[in-house]
CSV table of C-alpha atoms and ligand atoms in Angstrom, one decimal:
chain,number,residue,atom,x,y,z
A,28,MET,CA,116.6,-122.6,-19.8
A,29,ALA,CA,118.1,-123.8,-16.5
A,30,ALA,CA,116.8,-121.7,-13.6
A,31,GLY,CA,120.3,-120.7,-12.5
A,32,ASP,CA,121.1,-119.3,-15.9
A,33,VAL,CA,118.3,-116.8,-16.2
A,34,LEU,CA,119.3,-113.2,-15.9
A,35,LEU,CA,116.3,-111.2,-17.0
A,36,GLU,CA,112.7,-112.1,-17.7
A,37,ILE,CA,110.2,-109.7,-19.3
A,38,GLU,CA,106.6,-110.8,-19.2
A,39,ASP,CA,103.7,-109.0,-20.9
A,40,LEU,CA,105.3,-105.6,-20.6
A,41,HIS,CA,103.1,-102.7,-21.6
A,42,THR,CA,104.3,-99.1,-21.9
A,43,HIS,CA,101.9,-96.4,-23.3
A,44,PHE,CA,102.2,-92.8,-24.2
A,45,HIS,CA,99.1,-90.8,-23.3
A,46,MET,CA,98.9,-88.1,-25.9
A,47,ASP,CA,96.2,-85.5,-26.7
A,48,ASP,CA,95.2,-87.4,-29.8
A,49,GLY,CA,95.1,-90.8,-28.2
A,50,VAL,CA,97.2,-93.5,-26.6
A,51,VAL,CA,100.3,-94.9,-28.2
A,52,HIS,CA,100.8,-98.5,-27.3
A,53,ALA,CA,104.6,-98.3,-27.8
A,54,VAL,CA,105.2,-101.5,-25.9
A,55,ASP,CA,102.2,-103.8,-26.1
A,56,GLY,CA,102.9,-107.1,-24.4
A,57,VAL,CA,106.6,-107.9,-24.7
A,58,ASP,CA,107.8,-111.3,-23.6
A,59,LEU,CA,111.6,-111.9,-23.5
A,60,ARG,CA,114.2,-113.8,-21.6
A,61,MET,CA,117.9,-113.4,-21.3
A,62,ARG,CA,120.5,-115.7,-19.9
A,63,LYS,CA,123.6,-114.7,-18.0
A,64,GLY,CA,126.5,-113.7,-20.3
A,65,GLU,CA,124.5,-113.9,-23.5
A,66,THR,CA,124.0,-111.4,-26.3
A,67,LEU,CA,120.4,-110.8,-27.4
A,68,ALA,CA,120.0,-108.7,-30.5
A,69,ILE,CA,116.7,-106.9,-31.0
A,70,VAL,CA,115.6,-105.9,-34.5
A,71,GLY,CA,112.5,-104.3,-36.0
A,72,GLU,CA,111.5,-101.3,-38.1
A,73,SER,CA,111.7,-97.8,-36.8
A,74,GLY,CA,109.0,-97.1,-34.3
A,75,CYS,CA,108.3,-100.7,-33.3
A,76,GLY,CA,109.1,-100.0,-29.7
A,77,LYS,CA,112.7,-101.3,-29.2
A,78,SER,CA,113.9,-98.2,-27.4
A,79,VAL,CA,110.8,-97.7,-25.3
A,80,MET,CA,111.0,-101.4,-24.3
A,81,ALA,CA,114.7,-101.1,-23.3
A,82,ARG,CA,114.1,-97.9,-21.4
A,83,SER,CA,111.1,-99.3,-19.6
A,84,ILE,CA,113.4,-101.9,-17.9
A,85,LEU,CA,115.0,-99.2,-15.9
A,86,HIS,CA,112.0,-96.8,-15.8
A,87,LEU,CA,113.8,-94.4,-18.1
A,88,VAL,CA,110.6,-93.5,-20.0
A,89,ASP,CA,109.7,-89.9,-19.6
A,90,PRO,CA,106.0,-88.7,-19.3
A,91,PRO,CA,103.6,-88.9,-21.0
A,92,GLY,CA,105.1,-92.4,-21.2
A,93,ARG,CA,104.0,-94.8,-18.5
A,94,ILE,CA,104.6,-98.5,-17.8
A,95,GLU,CA,101.1,-99.9,-17.6
A,96,GLY,CA,101.7,-103.4,-16.7
A,97,GLY,CA,103.8,-106.6,-16.9
A,98,LYS,CA,106.8,-107.9,-15.1
A,99,VAL,CA,110.5,-107.4,-15.4
A,100,THR,CA,112.4,-109.7,-13.1
A,101,LEU,CA,116.1,-109.3,-12.7
A,102,HIS,CA,118.0,-112.3,-11.2
A,103,ARG,CA,120.7,-110.9,-9.0
A,104,PRO,CA,123.3,-113.1,-7.2
A,105,ASP,CA,121.3,-112.6,-4.0
A,106,GLY,CA,117.9,-113.4,-5.5
A,107,PRO,CA,115.4,-112.0,-8.0
A,108,VAL,CA,114.0,-108.5,-7.8
A,109,GLU,CA,110.9,-107.1,-9.6
A,110,LEU,CA,111.6,-103.9,-11.4
A,111,VAL,CA,108.1,-102.9,-12.6
A,112,GLY,CA,106.7,-100.7,-9.9
A,113,ALA,CA,110.0,-100.9,-8.0
A,114,HIS,CA,110.9,-98.2,-5.5
A,115,LYS,CA,113.2,-95.5,-6.8
A,116,ARG,CA,115.8,-96.6,-4.2
A,117,LEU,CA,116.0,-100.1,-5.7
A,118,LEU,CA,116.1,-98.7,-9.2
A,119,ARG,CA,119.1,-96.5,-8.2
A,120,GLN,CA,120.9,-99.6,-6.8
A,121,VAL,CA,120.2,-101.6,-10.0
A,122,ARG,CA,121.2,-98.9,-12.5
A,123,TRP,CA,124.9,-99.0,-13.2
A,124,LYS,CA,125.6,-101.8,-10.7
A,125,ASP,CA,123.4,-104.5,-12.3
A,126,ILE,CA,122.2,-102.9,-15.5
A,127,ALA,CA,123.9,-100.2,-17.4
A,128,MET,CA,122.7,-98.5,-20.6
A,129,VAL,CA,124.4,-96.9,-23.6
A,130,PHE,CA,122.6,-95.0,-26.2
A,131,GLN,CA,123.2,-94.0,-29.8
A,132,GLU,CA,124.0,-90.5,-28.8
A,133,PRO,CA,126.5,-90.4,-26.0
A,134,MET,CA,125.6,-86.7,-25.2
A,135,ALA,CA,122.2,-88.0,-24.1
A,136,SER,CA,123.9,-89.8,-21.1
A,137,LEU,CA,127.0,-87.7,-20.5
A,138,SER,CA,126.7,-84.4,-18.7
A,139,LEU,CA,128.2,-81.5,-20.5
A,140,VAL,CA,129.3,-79.6,-17.5
A,141,HIS,CA,131.2,-82.3,-15.8
A,142,THR,CA,134.5,-84.0,-16.8
A,143,ILE,CA,134.3,-87.6,-18.0
A,144,GLY,CA,136.3,-88.7,-15.0
A,145,SER,CA,134.1,-87.0,-12.5
A,146,GLN,CA,131.0,-88.7,-14.0
A,147,ILE,CA,132.6,-92.1,-13.8
A,148,ILE,CA,133.9,-91.5,-10.3
A,149,GLU,CA,130.4,-90.4,-9.2
A,150,ALA,CA,128.9,-93.6,-10.6
A,151,VAL,CA,131.5,-95.8,-8.9
A,152,ARG,CA,131.2,-94.1,-5.6
A,153,LEU,CA,127.4,-94.2,-5.6
A,154,HIS,CA,127.6,-98.0,-5.7
A,155,GLU,CA,130.8,-99.1,-4.1
A,156,ASN,CA,132.4,-98.2,-0.9
A,157,VAL,CA,135.6,-96.7,-2.3
A,158,GLY,CA,137.4,-93.5,-1.7
A,159,LYS,CA,137.8,-90.7,-4.3
A,160,ALA,CA,141.4,-91.7,-5.2
A,161,GLU,CA,140.5,-95.3,-5.7
A,162,ALA,CA,137.5,-94.4,-7.9
A,163,ARG,CA,139.6,-92.1,-10.0
A,164,LYS,CA,142.1,-94.9,-10.4
A,165,ARG,CA,139.2,-97.1,-11.6
A,166,ALA,CA,138.1,-94.4,-14.0
A,167,ILE,CA,141.5,-94.1,-15.6
A,168,GLU,CA,141.8,-97.9,-15.8
A,169,MET,CA,138.4,-98.1,-17.5
A,170,LEU,CA,139.2,-95.3,-20.0
A,171,ASP,CA,142.4,-97.2,-20.8
A,172,ARG,CA,140.5,-100.4,-21.1
A,173,VAL,CA,138.1,-98.9,-23.7
A,174,GLY,CA,141.0,-97.7,-25.8
A,175,ILE,CA,141.1,-94.0,-25.0
A,176,PRO,CA,144.7,-92.8,-25.4
A,177,MET,CA,146.3,-90.9,-22.5
A,178,PRO,CA,143.6,-91.8,-20.0
A,179,GLN,CA,145.5,-89.9,-17.2
A,180,ARG,CA,144.8,-86.7,-19.1
A,181,ARG,CA,141.5,-87.5,-20.8
A,182,VAL,CA,140.0,-88.3,-17.4
A,183,ASP,CA,139.8,-84.5,-16.8
A,184,ALA,CA,138.4,-83.8,-20.3
A,185,TYR,CA,134.9,-82.5,-20.9
A,186,PRO,CA,132.7,-84.5,-23.3
A,187,PHE,CA,132.8,-81.8,-25.9
A,188,GLU,CA,136.6,-82.0,-26.0
A,189,LEU,CA,136.4,-85.6,-27.4
A,190,SER,CA,135.6,-86.9,-30.9
A,191,GLY,CA,132.3,-88.9,-31.4
A,192,GLY,CA,134.1,-92.2,-31.3
A,193,MET,CA,136.0,-91.2,-28.1
A,194,ARG,CA,132.8,-90.0,-26.5
A,195,GLN,CA,131.1,-93.3,-27.3
A,196,ARG,CA,134.1,-95.1,-25.7
A,197,ALA,CA,133.9,-92.8,-22.6
A,198,MET,CA,130.2,-93.7,-22.3
A,199,ILE,CA,131.0,-97.4,-22.5
A,200,ALA,CA,133.7,-96.9,-19.8
A,201,MET,CA,131.2,-95.2,-17.6
A,202,ALA,CA,128.6,-97.9,-18.2
A,203,LEU,CA,131.0,-100.7,-17.4
A,204,SER,CA,132.7,-99.0,-14.4
A,205,CYS,CA,130.5,-100.8,-11.9
A,206,ARG,CA,130.8,-104.1,-13.8
A,207,PRO,CA,127.1,-104.6,-14.5
A,208,SER,CA,125.7,-108.1,-15.3
A,209,LEU,CA,123.7,-106.6,-18.2
A,210,LEU,CA,124.6,-103.9,-20.6
A,211,ILE,CA,121.7,-102.5,-22.7
A,212,ALA,CA,123.1,-101.0,-25.8
A,213,ASP,CA,120.6,-99.1,-28.0
A,214,GLU,CA,122.2,-98.7,-31.4
A,215,PRO,CA,125.5,-97.9,-29.8
A,216,THR,CA,127.5,-97.6,-33.0
A,217,THR,CA,125.0,-96.3,-35.5
A,218,ALA,CA,126.4,-92.7,-35.4
A,219,LEU,CA,129.9,-93.9,-35.9
A,220,ASP,CA,132.0,-94.6,-39.0
A,221,VAL,CA,132.4,-98.2,-40.1
A,222,THR,CA,136.0,-98.6,-38.7
A,223,THR,CA,135.1,-97.1,-35.3
A,224,GLN,CA,131.9,-99.2,-35.3
A,225,ALA,CA,133.9,-102.4,-35.7
A,226,GLN,CA,136.3,-101.4,-33.0
A,227,ILE,CA,133.5,-100.6,-30.5
A,228,LEU,CA,131.8,-103.9,-31.2
A,229,GLU,CA,135.1,-105.8,-30.7
A,230,LEU,CA,135.7,-103.9,-27.5
A,231,LEU,CA,132.2,-104.8,-26.2
A,232,ARG,CA,132.9,-108.5,-27.0
A,233,ASP,CA,136.2,-108.5,-25.2
A,234,LEU,CA,134.7,-106.8,-22.2
A,235,GLN,CA,131.8,-109.2,-22.2
A,236,ASP,CA,134.1,-112.1,-22.0
A,237,GLU,CA,136.2,-110.5,-19.3
A,238,LEU,CA,133.3,-109.3,-17.2
A,239,GLY,CA,130.9,-112.2,-17.9
A,240,MET,CA,128.2,-109.6,-18.8
A,241,ALA,CA,125.1,-110.1,-20.9
A,242,ILE,CA,124.3,-107.6,-23.7
A,243,MET,CA,121.0,-106.5,-25.0
A,244,LEU,CA,121.9,-105.0,-28.4
A,245,ILE,CA,119.3,-103.0,-30.3
A,246,THR,CA,120.5,-102.7,-33.9
A,247,HIS,CA,119.4,-102.0,-37.5
A,248,ASP,CA,122.3,-103.9,-38.8
A,249,LEU,CA,121.9,-107.6,-39.4
A,250,GLY,CA,125.6,-107.9,-40.1
A,251,VAL,CA,126.2,-106.7,-36.5
A,252,ALA,CA,123.6,-109.0,-35.1
A,253,ALA,CA,125.0,-112.0,-37.0
A,254,GLN,CA,128.5,-111.2,-35.7
A,255,VAL,CA,127.7,-110.8,-32.0
A,256,ALA,CA,124.3,-112.2,-31.1
A,257,ASP,CA,123.5,-115.6,-29.4
A,258,THR,CA,119.8,-115.0,-29.5
A,259,MET,CA,117.6,-112.7,-31.5
A,260,ALA,CA,114.1,-111.1,-31.1
A,261,VAL,CA,112.2,-109.5,-33.9
A,262,MET,CA,109.7,-106.8,-32.8
A,263,TYR,CA,106.7,-105.4,-34.6
A,264,LEU,CA,104.4,-102.7,-33.2
A,265,GLY,CA,105.3,-103.2,-29.6
A,266,ARG,CA,105.5,-107.0,-29.5
A,267,VAL,CA,108.0,-109.7,-30.0
A,268,VAL,CA,106.9,-111.7,-33.1
A,269,GLU,CA,109.8,-114.1,-33.3
A,270,TYR,CA,112.5,-115.1,-30.8
A,271,GLY,CA,115.1,-117.8,-30.9
A,272,SER,CA,118.8,-118.5,-31.5
A,273,ALA,CA,120.3,-115.8,-33.7
A,274,GLU,CA,121.4,-118.5,-36.1
A,275,GLN,CA,118.0,-119.9,-36.6
A,276,VAL,CA,116.2,-116.6,-36.9
A,277,LEU,CA,118.7,-115.2,-39.3
A,278,SER,CA,118.9,-118.3,-41.5
A,279,GLN,CA,115.3,-119.4,-41.4
A,280,PRO,CA,112.9,-116.8,-40.1
A,281,ARG,CA,109.4,-118.2,-39.7
A,282,HIS,CA,107.2,-115.2,-39.0
A,283,PRO,CA,106.1,-113.5,-42.3
A,284,TYR,CA,107.2,-110.1,-40.8
A,285,ALA,CA,110.6,-111.5,-39.7
A,286,GLN,CA,111.0,-113.0,-43.2
A,287,ALA,CA,110.2,-109.6,-44.9
A,288,LEU,CA,112.3,-107.6,-42.5
A,289,LEU,CA,115.4,-109.8,-42.9
A,290,ARG,CA,115.0,-109.4,-46.7
A,291,SER,CA,114.8,-105.7,-46.3
A,292,MET,CA,117.9,-105.3,-44.1
A,293,PRO,CA,121.5,-105.1,-45.2
A,294,ARG,CA,123.5,-108.2,-44.4
A,295,LEU,CA,127.2,-108.7,-43.9
A,296,GLY,CA,129.1,-109.5,-47.1
A,297,GLN,CA,126.2,-108.5,-49.3
A,298,ALA,CA,127.1,-106.4,-52.3
A,299,ARG,CA,126.4,-102.8,-51.5
A,300,GLN,CA,124.7,-102.0,-54.7
A,301,ARG,CA,122.1,-104.8,-54.4
A,302,ARG,CA,118.6,-103.4,-53.9
A,303,LEU,CA,116.9,-104.5,-50.8
A,304,ALA,CA,113.3,-105.7,-50.9
A,305,ALA,CA,111.0,-103.3,-49.2
A,306,ILE,CA,108.3,-104.6,-46.9
A,307,ARG,CA,104.9,-104.1,-48.4
A,308,GLY,CA,103.0,-101.1,-47.0
A,309,SER,CA,104.2,-99.1,-44.1
A,310,VAL,CA,104.0,-99.2,-40.3
A,311,PRO,CA,100.5,-98.0,-39.4
A,312,PRO,CA,100.2,-94.8,-37.4
A,313,PRO,CA,100.9,-95.3,-33.7
A,314,TYR,CA,97.3,-94.7,-32.6
A,315,ALA,CA,95.7,-97.2,-35.0
A,316,ARG,CA,96.9,-100.6,-34.1
A,317,PRO,CA,95.2,-103.1,-36.4
A,318,GLU,CA,93.0,-105.7,-34.8
A,319,GLY,CA,94.1,-109.3,-34.5
A,320,CYS,CA,97.6,-109.8,-35.7
A,321,SER,CA,98.9,-106.3,-36.1
A,322,PHE,CA,101.0,-107.3,-39.2
A,323,HIS,CA,98.0,-108.7,-41.1
A,324,PRO,CA,97.4,-105.7,-43.4
A,325,ARG,CA,100.9,-106.0,-44.7
A,326,CYS,CA,101.1,-109.8,-44.7
A,327,ASP,CA,101.0,-111.9,-47.9
A,328,HIS,CA,99.8,-114.9,-45.9
A,329,ALA,CA,97.0,-113.2,-43.9
A,330,VAL,CA,93.8,-115.2,-43.7
A,331,GLU,CA,90.6,-113.1,-43.7
A,332,GLY,CA,88.4,-113.6,-40.7
A,333,ARG,CA,91.2,-115.0,-38.7
A,334,CYS,CA,94.4,-113.0,-38.8
A,335,ASP,CA,92.3,-109.7,-38.5
A,336,VAL,CA,90.4,-111.1,-35.5
A,337,VAL,CA,92.6,-113.3,-33.4
A,338,THR,CA,95.8,-112.0,-31.7
A,339,PRO,CA,98.5,-114.6,-32.0
A,340,ARG,CA,100.7,-115.4,-29.0
A,341,LEU,CA,104.3,-116.6,-29.0
A,342,THR,CA,104.3,-120.4,-29.6
A,343,GLU,CA,107.1,-122.8,-30.1
A,344,VAL,CA,107.8,-123.6,-33.8
A,345,GLY,CA,110.8,-125.6,-34.7
A,346,GLY,CA,112.9,-124.7,-31.7
A,347,ARG,CA,112.1,-121.0,-31.6
A,348,GLU,CA,109.0,-118.9,-30.7
A,349,VAL,CA,106.8,-117.3,-33.3
A,350,ALA,CA,103.6,-115.3,-32.8
A,351,CYS,CA,101.7,-116.1,-36.0
A,352,LEU,CA,98.3,-117.9,-36.5
A,353,LEU,CA,99.7,-119.8,-39.4
A,354,TYR,CA,101.6,-121.9,-36.9
A,355,GLN,CA,99.0,-121.9,-34.2
A,356,ASP,CA,96.8,-124.9,-33.7
A,357,GLU,CA,93.6,-123.3,-32.6
A,358,PRO,CA,90.9,-122.8,-33.6
A,359,GLU,CA,91.9,-124.5,-36.8
A,360,PRO,CA,95.4,-124.8,-38.2
A,361,GLN,CA,96.0,-123.2,-41.7
A,362,ARG,CA,99.2,-125.0,-42.5
A,363,GLY,CA,98.6,-124.8,-46.2
A,364,GLY,CA,99.1,-121.0,-46.0
A,365,ALA,CA,102.3,-121.2,-43.9
A,366,PRO,CA,105.2,-119.3,-45.4
A,367,ASP,CA,108.2,-121.3,-46.5
A,368,ASP,CA,110.8,-122.4,-44.1
A,369,THR,CA,113.4,-120.8,-46.3
A,370,PRO,CA,111.6,-117.9,-47.9
A,371,ASP,CA,114.8,-116.5,-48.7
A,372,ASP,CA,115.7,-115.5,-52.2
A,373,ARG,CA,118.2,-113.0,-50.8
A,374,GLU,CA,121.2,-114.4,-52.5
A,375,GLU,CA,119.5,-114.4,-55.9
A,376,SER,CA,118.9,-111.5,-58.2
B,418,ATP,N1,108.3,-89.4,-26.0
B,418,ATP,C1,107.4,-90.0,-26.7
B,418,ATP,N2,106.1,-89.5,-26.9
B,418,ATP,C2,105.2,-90.1,-27.7
B,418,ATP,N3,105.4,-91.2,-28.3
B,418,ATP,C3,106.6,-91.7,-28.3
B,418,ATP,C4,107.7,-91.2,-27.5
B,418,ATP,N4,108.7,-92.0,-27.6
B,418,ATP,C5,108.4,-93.0,-28.4
B,418,ATP,N5,107.1,-92.8,-28.8
B,418,ATP,C6,106.4,-93.7,-29.7
B,418,ATP,O1,106.5,-95.1,-29.3
B,418,ATP,C7,106.7,-95.9,-30.4
B,418,ATP,C8,107.9,-96.7,-30.2
B,418,ATP,O2,109.1,-95.9,-30.3
B,418,ATP,P1,110.6,-96.4,-30.1
B,418,ATP,O3,111.4,-95.2,-30.0
B,418,ATP,O4,110.6,-97.4,-29.0
B,418,ATP,O5,110.8,-97.2,-31.5
B,418,ATP,P2,112.2,-97.9,-32.0
B,418,ATP,O6,111.8,-99.3,-32.3
B,418,ATP,O7,113.3,-97.7,-31.0
B,418,ATP,O8,112.5,-97.1,-33.3
B,418,ATP,P3,114.0,-96.7,-33.9
B,418,ATP,O9,114.4,-97.9,-34.7
B,418,ATP,O10,113.6,-95.5,-34.9
B,418,ATP,O11,114.8,-96.2,-32.8
B,418,ATP,C9,106.7,-95.1,-31.6
B,418,ATP,O12,105.4,-95.1,-32.2
B,418,ATP,C10,107.0,-93.7,-31.1
B,418,ATP,O13,106.3,-92.7,-31.9
B,419,MG,MG1,115.1,-96.7,-31.0
């Protein structure tokens, strides 16, 4: 990746929840990179740390959650800034202006007691030196841009006066009102019907082109990922286990977990009635992270005495990065046990 293209670098990020019963290692050493203007899709089973990872970027993790270590470097036009351990003032500058976030449930980010317009106006005025009238004009423009009918009137509506789809659009309008270089979208369309979902994705893509913004998209839907993502990261128990171009990861996943996950997730164009293969076993309880490779108890390729001992790190395998000992050279390669390049019997049966 050329240095000038890099937008965000996450290195060895750890976020833990200190509970009465123990410590939950929700994010347990995440490494990720994003380029300017690209879309990165993040997939993984429920509870694998996607949301906590995304929220950690802007310090939006509530106690007892705590960022324990690592680096999150944001490359702004005037130079890189480090977000882990950053002062509140810097984070306030970065939020909305450089990085904006939208969530599955718009009510989580919209205030109930303020109109949509006043919330957008406040966000704009916090970051840009514009008067109230100008900020209001921007709010109306943005509402129009996201496809809200009669924006001159809706600007004075309260969130509860809008439908779910309209609220989601309003939240996107607010997120984009300061033209951020990165939009983090955590399952932004999951709560919506299929038609509205498609419209919102299309809208995001148009705005992305127009604003040159990058999108980190957390999704459970491989169809969505295939449609919009340039790169893709598969997470398991707080770590990235495979990362590469979306095309490569989707068509030829290498990590046994990525292979099983992709078989278990719905794909675009796949007959609805087709049963999806379940991943063997279940995600272990959050306090009990297995030793070695945390996927080994569920992995058909696990090698005793190795996968339950050594923690794999992300290594380059065929143009993408995979954290699996089956592909790692030390202490002794176990190539014979490596899963197929094309494990995929998805189209059959
Ligand atoms: N407020 C919290 N207190 C304690 N543990 C939490 C809290 N929030 C998240 N966790 C734990 O952190 C881990 C990661 O959760 P996270 O919400 O990031 O998963 P996710 O990948 O986003 O799942 P989903 O696909 O369901 O949204 C889980 O084990 C979860 O139980
Ligand atoms: Mg989540």
